[in-house]
Tab-separated table of N, CA and C in Angstrom:
chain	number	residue	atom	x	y	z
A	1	UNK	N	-66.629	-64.014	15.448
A	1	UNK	CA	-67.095	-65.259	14.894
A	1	UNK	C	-66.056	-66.330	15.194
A	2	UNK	N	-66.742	-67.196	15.853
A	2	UNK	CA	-65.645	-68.717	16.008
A	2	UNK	C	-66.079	-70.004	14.948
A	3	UNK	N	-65.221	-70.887	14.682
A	3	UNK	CA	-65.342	-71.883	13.623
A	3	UNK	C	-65.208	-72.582	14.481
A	4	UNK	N	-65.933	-73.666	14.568
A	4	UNK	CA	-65.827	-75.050	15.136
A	4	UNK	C	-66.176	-76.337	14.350
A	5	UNK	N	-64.486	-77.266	15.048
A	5	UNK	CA	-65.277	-78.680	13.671
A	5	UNK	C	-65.715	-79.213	15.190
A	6	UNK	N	-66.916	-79.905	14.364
A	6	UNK	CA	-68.307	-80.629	14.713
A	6	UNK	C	-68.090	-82.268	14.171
A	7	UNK	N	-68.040	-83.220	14.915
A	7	UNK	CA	-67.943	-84.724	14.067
A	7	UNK	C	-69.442	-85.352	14.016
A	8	UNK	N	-70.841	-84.005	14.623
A	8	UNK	CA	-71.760	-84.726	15.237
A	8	UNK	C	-72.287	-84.779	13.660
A	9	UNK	N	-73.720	-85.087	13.518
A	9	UNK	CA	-74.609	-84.570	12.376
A	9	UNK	C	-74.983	-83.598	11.948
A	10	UNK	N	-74.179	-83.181	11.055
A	10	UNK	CA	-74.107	-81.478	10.173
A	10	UNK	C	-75.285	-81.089	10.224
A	11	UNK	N	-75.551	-79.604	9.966
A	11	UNK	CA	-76.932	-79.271	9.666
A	11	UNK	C	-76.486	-78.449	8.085
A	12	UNK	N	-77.503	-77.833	7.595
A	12	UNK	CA	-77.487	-77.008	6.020
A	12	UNK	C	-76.767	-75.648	6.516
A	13	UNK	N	-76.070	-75.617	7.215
A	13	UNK	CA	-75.768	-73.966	7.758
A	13	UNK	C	-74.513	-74.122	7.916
A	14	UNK	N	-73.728	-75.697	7.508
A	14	UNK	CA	-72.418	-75.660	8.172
A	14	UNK	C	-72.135	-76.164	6.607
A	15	UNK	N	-70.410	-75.754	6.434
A	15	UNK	CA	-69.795	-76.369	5.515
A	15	UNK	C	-69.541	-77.788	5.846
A	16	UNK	N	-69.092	-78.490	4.343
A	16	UNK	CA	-68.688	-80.322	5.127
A	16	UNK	C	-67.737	-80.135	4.247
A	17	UNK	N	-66.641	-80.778	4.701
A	17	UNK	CA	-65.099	-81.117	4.129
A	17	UNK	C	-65.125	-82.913	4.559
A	18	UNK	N	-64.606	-83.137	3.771
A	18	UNK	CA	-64.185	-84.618	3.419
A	18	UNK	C	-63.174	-84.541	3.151
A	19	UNK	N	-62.015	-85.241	3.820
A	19	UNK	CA	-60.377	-85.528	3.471
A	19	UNK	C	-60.223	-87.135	3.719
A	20	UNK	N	-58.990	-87.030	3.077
A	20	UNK	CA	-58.412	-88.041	3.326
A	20	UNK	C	-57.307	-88.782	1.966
A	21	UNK	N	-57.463	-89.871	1.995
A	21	UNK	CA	-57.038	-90.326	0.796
A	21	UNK	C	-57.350	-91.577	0.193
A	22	UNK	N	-57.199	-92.017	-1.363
A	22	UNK	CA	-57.273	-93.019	-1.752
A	22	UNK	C	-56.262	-93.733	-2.105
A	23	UNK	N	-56.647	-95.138	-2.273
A	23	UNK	CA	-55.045	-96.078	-3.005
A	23	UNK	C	-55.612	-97.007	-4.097
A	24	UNK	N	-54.940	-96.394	-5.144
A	24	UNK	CA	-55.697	-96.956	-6.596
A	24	UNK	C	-54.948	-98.177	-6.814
A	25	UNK	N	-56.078	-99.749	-7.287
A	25	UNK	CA	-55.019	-100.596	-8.052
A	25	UNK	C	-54.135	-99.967	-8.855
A	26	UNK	N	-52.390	-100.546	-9.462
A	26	UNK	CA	-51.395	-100.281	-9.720
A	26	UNK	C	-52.229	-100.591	-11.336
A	27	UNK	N	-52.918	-101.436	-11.784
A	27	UNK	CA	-53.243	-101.839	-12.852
A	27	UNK	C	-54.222	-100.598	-13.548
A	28	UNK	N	-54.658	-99.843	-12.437
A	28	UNK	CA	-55.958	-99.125	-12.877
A	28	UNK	C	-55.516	-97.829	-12.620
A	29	UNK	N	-54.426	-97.373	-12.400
A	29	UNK	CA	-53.787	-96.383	-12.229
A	29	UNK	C	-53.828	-95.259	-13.039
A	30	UNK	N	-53.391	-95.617	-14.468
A	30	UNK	CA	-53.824	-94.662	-15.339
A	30	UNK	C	-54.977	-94.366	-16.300
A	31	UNK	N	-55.936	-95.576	-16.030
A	31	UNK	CA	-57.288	-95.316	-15.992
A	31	UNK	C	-57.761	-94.273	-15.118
A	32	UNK	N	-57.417	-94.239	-13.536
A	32	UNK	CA	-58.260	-93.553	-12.453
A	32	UNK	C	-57.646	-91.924	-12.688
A	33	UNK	N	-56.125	-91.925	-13.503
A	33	UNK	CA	-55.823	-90.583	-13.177
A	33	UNK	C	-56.224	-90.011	-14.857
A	34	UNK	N	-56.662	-90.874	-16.004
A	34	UNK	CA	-57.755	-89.994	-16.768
A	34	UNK	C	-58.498	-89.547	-16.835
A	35	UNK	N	-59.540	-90.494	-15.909
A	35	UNK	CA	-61.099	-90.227	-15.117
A	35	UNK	C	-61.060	-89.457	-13.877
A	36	UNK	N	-59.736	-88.776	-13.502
A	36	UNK	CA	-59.588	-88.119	-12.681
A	36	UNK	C	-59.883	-86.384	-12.672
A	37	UNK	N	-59.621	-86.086	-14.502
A	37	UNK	CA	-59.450	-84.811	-14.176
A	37	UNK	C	-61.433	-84.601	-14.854
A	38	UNK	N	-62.059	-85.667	-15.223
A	38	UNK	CA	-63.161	-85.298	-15.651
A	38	UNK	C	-63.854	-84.950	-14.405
A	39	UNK	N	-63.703	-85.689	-13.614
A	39	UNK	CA	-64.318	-86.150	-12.075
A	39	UNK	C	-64.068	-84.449	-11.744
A	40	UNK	N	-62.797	-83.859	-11.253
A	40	UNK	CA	-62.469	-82.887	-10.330
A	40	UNK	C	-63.160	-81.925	-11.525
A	41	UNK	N	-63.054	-82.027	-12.746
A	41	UNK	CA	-63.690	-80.624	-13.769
A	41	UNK	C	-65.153	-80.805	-13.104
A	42	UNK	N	-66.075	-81.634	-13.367
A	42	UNK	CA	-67.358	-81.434	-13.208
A	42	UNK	C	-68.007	-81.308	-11.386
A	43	UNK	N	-66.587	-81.751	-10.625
A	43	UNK	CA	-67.371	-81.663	-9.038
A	43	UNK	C	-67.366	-80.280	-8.721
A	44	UNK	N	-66.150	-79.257	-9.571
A	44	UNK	CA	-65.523	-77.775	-9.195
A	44	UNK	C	-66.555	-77.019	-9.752
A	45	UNK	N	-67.502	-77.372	-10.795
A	45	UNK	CA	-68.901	-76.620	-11.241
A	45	UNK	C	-69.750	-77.065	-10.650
A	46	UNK	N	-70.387	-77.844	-9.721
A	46	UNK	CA	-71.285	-78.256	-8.798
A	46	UNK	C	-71.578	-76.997	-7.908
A	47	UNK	N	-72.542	-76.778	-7.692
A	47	UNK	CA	-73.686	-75.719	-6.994
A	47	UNK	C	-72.841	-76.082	-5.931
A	48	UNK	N	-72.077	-75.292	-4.847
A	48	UNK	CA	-72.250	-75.677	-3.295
A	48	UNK	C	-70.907	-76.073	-3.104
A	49	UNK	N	-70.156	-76.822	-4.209
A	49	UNK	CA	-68.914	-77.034	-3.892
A	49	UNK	C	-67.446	-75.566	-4.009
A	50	UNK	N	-66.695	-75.833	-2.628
A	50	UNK	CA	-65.927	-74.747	-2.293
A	50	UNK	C	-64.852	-74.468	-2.587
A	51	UNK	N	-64.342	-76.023	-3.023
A	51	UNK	CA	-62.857	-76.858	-2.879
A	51	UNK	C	-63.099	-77.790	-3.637
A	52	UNK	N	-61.703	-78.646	-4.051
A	52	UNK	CA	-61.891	-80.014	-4.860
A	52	UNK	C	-60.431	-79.943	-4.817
A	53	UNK	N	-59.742	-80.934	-4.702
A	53	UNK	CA	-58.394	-81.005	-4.822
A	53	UNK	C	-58.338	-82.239	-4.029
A	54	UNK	N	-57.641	-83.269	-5.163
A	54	UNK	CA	-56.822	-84.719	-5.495
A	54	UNK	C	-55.117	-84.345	-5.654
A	55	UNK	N	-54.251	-84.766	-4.794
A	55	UNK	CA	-53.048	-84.517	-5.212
A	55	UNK	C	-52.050	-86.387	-4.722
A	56	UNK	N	-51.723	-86.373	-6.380
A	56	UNK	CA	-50.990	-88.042	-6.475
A	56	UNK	C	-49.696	-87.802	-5.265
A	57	UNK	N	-49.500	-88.763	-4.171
A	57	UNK	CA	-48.598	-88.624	-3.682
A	57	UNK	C	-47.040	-89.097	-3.968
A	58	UNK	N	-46.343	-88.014	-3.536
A	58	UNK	CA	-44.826	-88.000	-4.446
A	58	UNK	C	-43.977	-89.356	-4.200
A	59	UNK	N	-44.353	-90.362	-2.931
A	59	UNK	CA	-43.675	-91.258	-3.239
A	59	UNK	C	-43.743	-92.582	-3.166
A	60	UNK	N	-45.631	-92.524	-2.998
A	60	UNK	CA	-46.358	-93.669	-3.559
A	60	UNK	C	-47.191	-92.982	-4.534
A	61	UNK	N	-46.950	-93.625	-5.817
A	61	UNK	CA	-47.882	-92.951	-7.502
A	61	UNK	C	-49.519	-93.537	-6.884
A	62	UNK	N	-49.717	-94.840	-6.312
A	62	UNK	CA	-50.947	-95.310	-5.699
A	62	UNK	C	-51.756	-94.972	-4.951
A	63	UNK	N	-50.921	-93.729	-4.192
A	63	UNK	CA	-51.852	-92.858	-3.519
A	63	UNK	C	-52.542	-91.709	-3.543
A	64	UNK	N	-52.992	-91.072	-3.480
A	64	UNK	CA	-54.088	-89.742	-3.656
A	64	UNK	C	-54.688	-88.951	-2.516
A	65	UNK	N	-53.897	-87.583	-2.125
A	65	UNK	CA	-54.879	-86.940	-1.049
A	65	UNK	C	-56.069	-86.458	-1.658
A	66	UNK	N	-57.368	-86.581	-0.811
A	66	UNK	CA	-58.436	-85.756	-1.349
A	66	UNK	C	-59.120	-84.821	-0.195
A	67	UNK	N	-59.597	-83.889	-0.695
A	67	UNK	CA	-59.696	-82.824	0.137
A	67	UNK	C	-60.900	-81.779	-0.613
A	68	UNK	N	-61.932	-82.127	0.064
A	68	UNK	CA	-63.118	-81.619	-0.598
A	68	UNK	C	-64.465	-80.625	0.338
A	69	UNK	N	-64.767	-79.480	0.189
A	69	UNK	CA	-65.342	-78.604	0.428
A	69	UNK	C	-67.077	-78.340	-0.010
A	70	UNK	N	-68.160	-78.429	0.588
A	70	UNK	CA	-69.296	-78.199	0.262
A	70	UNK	C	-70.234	-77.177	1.032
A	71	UNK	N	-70.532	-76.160	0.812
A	71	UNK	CA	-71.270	-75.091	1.316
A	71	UNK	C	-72.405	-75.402	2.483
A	72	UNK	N	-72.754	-76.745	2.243
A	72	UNK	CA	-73.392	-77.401	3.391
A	72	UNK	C	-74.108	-78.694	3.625
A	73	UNK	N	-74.615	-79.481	3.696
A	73	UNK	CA	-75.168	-81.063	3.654
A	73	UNK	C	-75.728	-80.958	2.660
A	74	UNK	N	-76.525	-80.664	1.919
A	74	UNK	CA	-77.377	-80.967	0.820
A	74	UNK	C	-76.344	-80.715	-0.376
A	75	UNK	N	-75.383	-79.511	-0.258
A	75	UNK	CA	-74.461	-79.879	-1.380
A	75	UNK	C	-73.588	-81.038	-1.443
A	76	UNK	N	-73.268	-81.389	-0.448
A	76	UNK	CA	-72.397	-82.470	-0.415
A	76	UNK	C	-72.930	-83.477	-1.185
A	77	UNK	N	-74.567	-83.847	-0.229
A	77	UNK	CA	-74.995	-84.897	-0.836
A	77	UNK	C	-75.444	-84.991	-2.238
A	78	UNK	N	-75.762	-84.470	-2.866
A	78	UNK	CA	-75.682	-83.563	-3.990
A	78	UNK	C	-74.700	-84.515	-5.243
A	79	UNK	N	-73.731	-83.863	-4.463
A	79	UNK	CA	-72.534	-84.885	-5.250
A	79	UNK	C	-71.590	-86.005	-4.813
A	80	UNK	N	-72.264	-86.445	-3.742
A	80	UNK	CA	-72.604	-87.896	-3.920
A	80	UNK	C	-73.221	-88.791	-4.752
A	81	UNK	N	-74.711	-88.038	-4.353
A	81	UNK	CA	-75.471	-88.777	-5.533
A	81	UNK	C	-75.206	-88.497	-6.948
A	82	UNK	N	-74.629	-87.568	-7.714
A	82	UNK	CA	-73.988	-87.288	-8.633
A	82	UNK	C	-72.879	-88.288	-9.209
A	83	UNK	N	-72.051	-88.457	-8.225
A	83	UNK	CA	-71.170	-89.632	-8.255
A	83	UNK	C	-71.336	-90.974	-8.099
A	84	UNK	N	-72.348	-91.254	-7.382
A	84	UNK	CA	-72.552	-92.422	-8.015
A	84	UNK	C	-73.098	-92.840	-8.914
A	85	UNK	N	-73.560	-92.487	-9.561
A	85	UNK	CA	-73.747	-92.875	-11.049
A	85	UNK	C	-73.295	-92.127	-12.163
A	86	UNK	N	-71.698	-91.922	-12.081
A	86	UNK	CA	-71.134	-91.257	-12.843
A	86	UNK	C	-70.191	-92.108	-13.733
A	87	UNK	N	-69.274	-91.867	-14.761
A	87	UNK	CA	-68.327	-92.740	-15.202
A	87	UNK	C	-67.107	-92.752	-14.106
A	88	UNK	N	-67.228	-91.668	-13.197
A	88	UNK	CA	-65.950	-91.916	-12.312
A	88	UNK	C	-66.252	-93.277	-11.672
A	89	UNK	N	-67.725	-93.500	-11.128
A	89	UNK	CA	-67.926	-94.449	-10.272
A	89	UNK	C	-67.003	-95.695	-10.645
A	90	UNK	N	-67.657	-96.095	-12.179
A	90	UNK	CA	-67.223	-96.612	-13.067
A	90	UNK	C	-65.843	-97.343	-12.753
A	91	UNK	N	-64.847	-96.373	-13.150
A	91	UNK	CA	-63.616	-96.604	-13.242
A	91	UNK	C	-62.982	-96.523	-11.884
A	92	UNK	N	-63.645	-95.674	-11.117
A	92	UNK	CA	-63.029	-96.058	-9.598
A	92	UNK	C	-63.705	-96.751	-8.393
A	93	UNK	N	-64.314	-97.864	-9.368
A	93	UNK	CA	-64.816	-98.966	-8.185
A	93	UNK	C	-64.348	-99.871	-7.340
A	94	UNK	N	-62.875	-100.073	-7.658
A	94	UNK	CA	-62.207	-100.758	-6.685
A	94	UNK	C	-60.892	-100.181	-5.904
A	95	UNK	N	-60.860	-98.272	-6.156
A	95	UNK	CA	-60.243	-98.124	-5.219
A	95	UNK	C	-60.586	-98.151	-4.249
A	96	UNK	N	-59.547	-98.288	-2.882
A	96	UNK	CA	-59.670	-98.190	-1.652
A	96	UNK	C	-59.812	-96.731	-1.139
A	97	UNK	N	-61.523	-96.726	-0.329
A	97	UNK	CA	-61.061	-94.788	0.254
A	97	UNK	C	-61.322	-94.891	1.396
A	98	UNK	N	-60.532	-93.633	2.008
A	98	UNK	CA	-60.139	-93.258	3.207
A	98	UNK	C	-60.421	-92.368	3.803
A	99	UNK	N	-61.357	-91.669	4.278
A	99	UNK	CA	-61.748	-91.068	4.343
A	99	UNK	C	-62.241	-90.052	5.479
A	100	UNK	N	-62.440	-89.034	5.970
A	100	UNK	CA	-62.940	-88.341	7.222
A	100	UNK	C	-63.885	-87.135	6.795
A	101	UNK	N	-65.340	-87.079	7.025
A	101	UNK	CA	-66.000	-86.189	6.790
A	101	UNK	C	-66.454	-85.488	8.113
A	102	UNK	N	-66.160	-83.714	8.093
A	102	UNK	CA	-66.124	-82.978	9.238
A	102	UNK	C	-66.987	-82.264	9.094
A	103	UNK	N	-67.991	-81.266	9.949
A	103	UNK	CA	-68.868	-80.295	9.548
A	103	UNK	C	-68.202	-79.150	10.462
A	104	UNK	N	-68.123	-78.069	9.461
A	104	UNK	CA	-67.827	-76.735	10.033
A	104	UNK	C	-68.942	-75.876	10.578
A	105	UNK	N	-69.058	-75.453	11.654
A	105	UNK	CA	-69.887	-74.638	11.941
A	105	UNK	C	-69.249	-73.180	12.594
A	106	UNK	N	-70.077	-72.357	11.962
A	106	UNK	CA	-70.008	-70.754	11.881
A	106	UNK	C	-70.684	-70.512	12.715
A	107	UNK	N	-70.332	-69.751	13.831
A	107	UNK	CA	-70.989	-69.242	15.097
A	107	UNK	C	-71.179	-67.317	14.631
């Protein structure tokens, strides 16, 4: 079996990972990292999700790797649409994200 990342249009048979990172206003900072651990509790019980992991970077507090895992397109989207109309949305509407979404495919 070979793994290949794919940047084309995923299908339901491939995992999708999303990385990257965010940069939270300095003002909204400890707003985003309260609403942070509700966010990662309820995405880590989501049907489909593999992974979830936000880590504050050690020497900007403003920044955030994210690094997220979904069993295949419909989970992803899933919790997307989940998220946007969540209280995370809410409170993290004016961070900046950064983002790269990859599809894994299993041969």
């Amino acid at each position: 079996m070979s793994d290949t990342i794919n940047n084309a249009k995923p299908n339901n048979m491939s995992n999708v990972t999303l990385s990257g990172y965010i940069l939270v206003p300095s003002a909204e900072l400890n707003a985003v990292i309260k609403a942070l651990e509700l966010h990662s509790h309820l995405t880590k019980l989501e049907p489909g999700c593999l992974s979830f992991s936000v880590t504050q970077d050690a020497s900007n507090p403003v920044k955030f790797y994210v690094c997220e895992t979904f069993k295949n397109q419909q989970a992803f989207e899933h919790h997307q649409q989940r998220t946007s109309h969540s209280d995370w949305a809410v409170v993290s509407k004016n961070v900046s994200r950064h983002y790269q979404v990859n599809s894994l495919i299993k041969d």
